[in-house]
XYZ file of C-alpha atoms in Angstrom:
267
model
C -13.255 50.554 -15.903
C -9.524 48.992 -16.020
C -8.817 45.913 -13.303
C -6.768 48.078 -11.341
C -9.752 50.640 -10.747
C -12.154 47.669 -10.364
C -9.744 45.851 -7.852
C -9.436 48.693 -5.667
C -10.951 48.493 -1.911
C -11.725 44.695 -2.479
C -10.874 42.165 0.024
C -6.933 41.808 -0.600
C -5.668 38.408 1.204
C -1.971 37.262 1.395
C -0.874 34.227 1.923
C 2.498 32.969 3.033
C 4.301 30.094 4.861
C 7.391 28.312 5.858
C 9.064 30.947 7.506
C 11.473 28.458 9.266
C 13.078 31.227 11.810
C 15.893 30.283 13.465
C 17.454 28.401 10.519
C 19.935 30.354 9.213
C 18.324 30.173 5.456
C 14.829 31.020 7.593
C 13.192 34.438 7.555
C 15.381 36.836 9.625
C 14.561 39.985 11.191
C 17.307 42.334 11.322
C 17.451 42.220 15.199
C 18.387 38.771 14.325
C 20.375 38.988 11.432
C 24.083 36.728 11.261
C 27.064 38.888 11.331
C 28.394 40.185 8.091
C 31.996 39.694 8.994
C 31.308 36.333 10.851
C 29.527 35.043 7.869
C 29.370 36.990 4.876
C 27.392 34.940 2.457
C 24.819 34.081 5.055
C 24.414 37.833 6.275
C 23.836 38.798 2.459
C 21.145 35.754 1.960
C 19.297 36.995 5.055
C 19.482 40.791 4.798
C 18.584 40.535 0.844
C 15.175 38.381 1.889
C 14.500 40.421 4.591
C 14.300 43.509 2.098
C 11.989 41.800 -0.203
C 9.737 40.711 2.301
C 9.519 44.296 3.911
C 9.100 45.673 0.486
C 6.402 43.419 -0.144
C 4.438 44.238 2.840
C 5.072 47.542 2.098
C 3.243 47.395 -1.044
C 0.555 45.442 0.055
C -0.195 47.827 3.029
C -3.554 47.291 2.239
C -4.160 43.870 2.894
C -7.532 43.058 5.308
C -6.173 39.320 6.039
C -2.896 37.439 6.479
C -2.663 33.717 6.378
C 0.381 32.348 7.704
C 0.181 28.957 6.780
C 2.366 26.967 8.753
C 6.020 26.465 9.666
C 6.205 29.602 11.061
C 9.890 28.626 13.528
C 12.199 25.474 12.484
C 12.470 24.069 16.041
C 15.645 21.629 17.143
C 16.877 20.853 13.852
C 17.687 16.954 15.272
C 18.213 15.607 12.271
C 21.320 18.118 11.609
C 22.118 18.456 15.169
C 21.066 21.602 15.289
C 24.228 22.625 12.604
C 21.676 24.610 10.818
C 20.111 26.745 13.625
C 21.719 30.047 14.482
C 18.933 30.398 17.238
C 18.126 27.154 18.813
C 15.734 28.443 21.619
C 12.346 27.766 20.540
C 10.775 30.424 22.422
C 12.982 32.999 21.029
C 12.278 31.294 17.384
C 8.911 32.558 18.289
C 9.710 36.075 19.026
C 11.375 36.150 15.513
C 8.170 34.895 13.990
C 6.463 37.508 15.870
C 8.368 40.327 14.628
C 8.296 38.636 11.141
C 4.120 39.337 11.007
C 4.567 42.450 13.410
C 5.792 44.330 10.385
C 2.096 43.772 8.604
C 0.476 45.350 11.864
C 2.801 48.385 11.914
C 1.992 49.059 8.532
C -2.107 48.767 8.910
C -2.916 48.099 12.593
C -6.447 46.774 10.730
C -5.301 43.540 9.337
C -6.294 40.688 10.571
C -4.240 36.804 10.500
C -5.239 33.674 10.244
C -2.923 30.465 10.870
C -2.480 26.919 10.477
C -0.362 24.515 12.192
C 3.064 23.458 10.408
C 5.136 20.040 10.992
C 5.103 19.259 14.413
C 8.571 18.191 13.608
C 9.393 22.048 13.070
C 6.908 23.594 15.674
C 6.676 21.549 18.642
C 5.870 17.522 19.637
C 5.364 18.501 23.173
C 4.070 21.709 23.234
C 2.726 23.918 20.069
C 4.955 27.020 19.784
C 3.116 28.557 17.026
C 0.093 28.799 19.380
C 2.069 31.255 20.857
C 2.934 33.115 17.918
C -0.874 33.063 17.453
C -1.786 34.801 21.015
C 0.910 37.426 20.244
C -0.983 37.951 16.821
C -4.240 37.967 18.382
C -5.591 35.291 15.870
C -7.120 32.046 15.577
C -5.240 29.278 14.817
C -6.115 25.291 14.058
C -4.812 21.900 11.709
C -7.223 22.708 9.049
C -9.262 26.079 8.234
C -11.712 27.147 6.096
C -12.514 30.818 5.939
C -15.084 32.465 3.385
C -14.523 36.065 2.404
C -16.888 37.920 -0.227
C -18.459 34.855 -0.627
C -15.140 32.843 -1.695
C -13.974 29.645 0.757
C -10.519 28.943 1.215
C -9.406 25.810 2.530
C -6.460 26.218 4.346
C -3.960 23.689 5.560
C 0.346 23.564 6.036
C 1.286 19.790 4.778
C 0.687 18.056 1.559
C 2.801 15.208 -0.025
C 5.224 15.920 -1.938
C 6.548 14.378 -5.279
C 9.969 13.891 -7.020
C 8.619 13.727 -10.512
C 8.192 17.400 -12.222
C 4.706 16.086 -14.126
C 3.872 14.735 -10.943
C 3.602 17.786 -8.555
C -0.374 18.710 -9.350
C -1.668 15.230 -8.230
C -1.816 16.076 -4.444
C -3.125 19.267 -4.971
C -5.921 18.046 -7.050
C -6.441 15.094 -4.958
C -7.148 17.643 -2.050
C -10.044 19.394 -4.276
C -11.478 15.798 -4.819
C -11.507 15.115 -0.903
C -13.142 18.312 -0.027
C -15.626 17.500 -2.722
C -16.759 13.890 -0.975
C -16.757 15.266 2.648
C -18.855 18.219 1.190
C -21.423 15.955 0.600
C -21.206 14.312 3.567
C -21.698 17.946 4.901
C -18.822 17.381 7.236
C -16.652 20.479 5.637
C -17.560 23.447 3.530
C -17.598 23.251 -0.002
C -14.405 25.084 -1.009
C -13.079 27.219 -4.124
C -9.360 28.068 -3.605
C -7.272 25.014 -1.693
C -4.097 26.545 -0.517
C -1.060 24.033 0.657
C 2.661 24.732 1.732
C 4.966 22.152 3.351
C 6.850 21.510 0.014
C 8.796 24.782 -0.699
C 7.770 25.108 -4.390
C 4.958 26.895 -6.298
C 2.558 25.129 -8.217
C -1.184 25.349 -9.382
C -4.000 23.777 -10.929
C -7.559 23.874 -10.916
C -10.803 23.954 -13.183
C -14.400 25.563 -13.318
C -15.053 27.113 -10.135
C -11.925 25.942 -8.392
C -8.414 26.774 -7.647
C -5.784 24.712 -6.038
C -1.790 25.738 -5.293
C 1.191 25.080 -3.260
C 2.539 28.619 -1.757
C 6.163 29.353 -2.452
C 7.995 29.193 0.964
C 9.702 31.971 2.983
C 12.503 30.175 3.868
C 15.464 29.644 1.146
C 16.949 26.769 -0.670
C 20.125 27.104 1.803
C 19.604 23.559 3.350
C 21.491 20.270 4.282
C 18.188 18.690 3.138
C 19.108 19.883 -0.489
C 22.098 17.775 -0.566
C 19.793 14.564 -0.646
C 16.689 15.990 -2.741
C 16.227 17.346 -6.510
C 13.398 20.106 -7.580
C 13.695 23.881 -7.276
C 12.910 25.793 -4.491
C 10.382 28.929 -5.029
C 10.592 31.695 -2.345
C 7.871 34.625 -2.323
C 4.369 34.884 -1.210
C 0.763 35.307 -3.107
C -1.833 37.902 -3.031
C -5.579 37.085 -3.553
C -8.174 39.750 -4.506
C -11.655 38.626 -4.488
C -15.290 40.107 -4.167
C -18.695 38.858 -4.568
C -18.051 34.883 -4.617
C -15.231 35.649 -7.476
C -11.492 35.805 -7.489
C -10.703 39.105 -9.180
C -7.142 38.597 -9.121
C -3.923 36.442 -7.679
C -0.205 36.611 -8.177
C 2.579 34.740 -6.721
C 5.184 37.054 -6.102
C 8.125 34.456 -6.669
C 11.768 35.970 -6.238
C 14.840 34.215 -7.964
C 17.606 35.964 -6.794
C 20.329 33.557 -5.032
C 23.493 33.564 -6.424
C 24.816 30.094 -6.999
C 27.512 30.423 -4.396
C 24.919 31.669 -1.733
C 22.735 28.404 -2.734
C 25.495 26.180 -1.655
C 26.472 27.965 2.152
C 24.695 24.547 3.573
């Protein structure tokens, strides 16, 4: 059998994160898209991102589980005085996030969701707005989650430390594996095989015999004021896993490079 034949009808898992709905560069459903005549560069950026996202959903409509790994909304943007948000109301940002996720359910009514909380600065310090998204999607949400699918245990959490050194961007991820091993020895965490983190908006992966760890690509474009002070690339995209009988049959991070330089500088 070919690999495609083997993979057919196995457990297909999608992992996404960092939607940052409400931010100009966040994932934006068509209903909320900024006016083309008012801000043509931003319109093009939002339209292009949504088309690629919707196409990915359509191509992966057989997904059994969608993992949403935090920062579904952008919040008030206090550090930049709200100047990067085009939707400031966090309740409306929740509506946007639900609309982003609901396209999966429209393609496949049986798809399940699992969520982790993002950074409180974005998602609410007094109110966990992401809980409202989880309620709308009828799914579980927590700060640190483990889920076992076909004998493969996934360790899920949003936050991870970053590094400005290119060669240092695997270190924090490897430490997550080590800490899980120590927690598991104390029988206080499940021993995991796959470790997924977000927050840093770049995709890196590392691993060894029996384990794989990665930071997921983001669904927010690099057009933010935060980019004025930071080095390093931003990776935009989504990740797919196919597992069966305790093994990862395949995985792929679909990272898109499509922004023109002028769009990357809209902020």
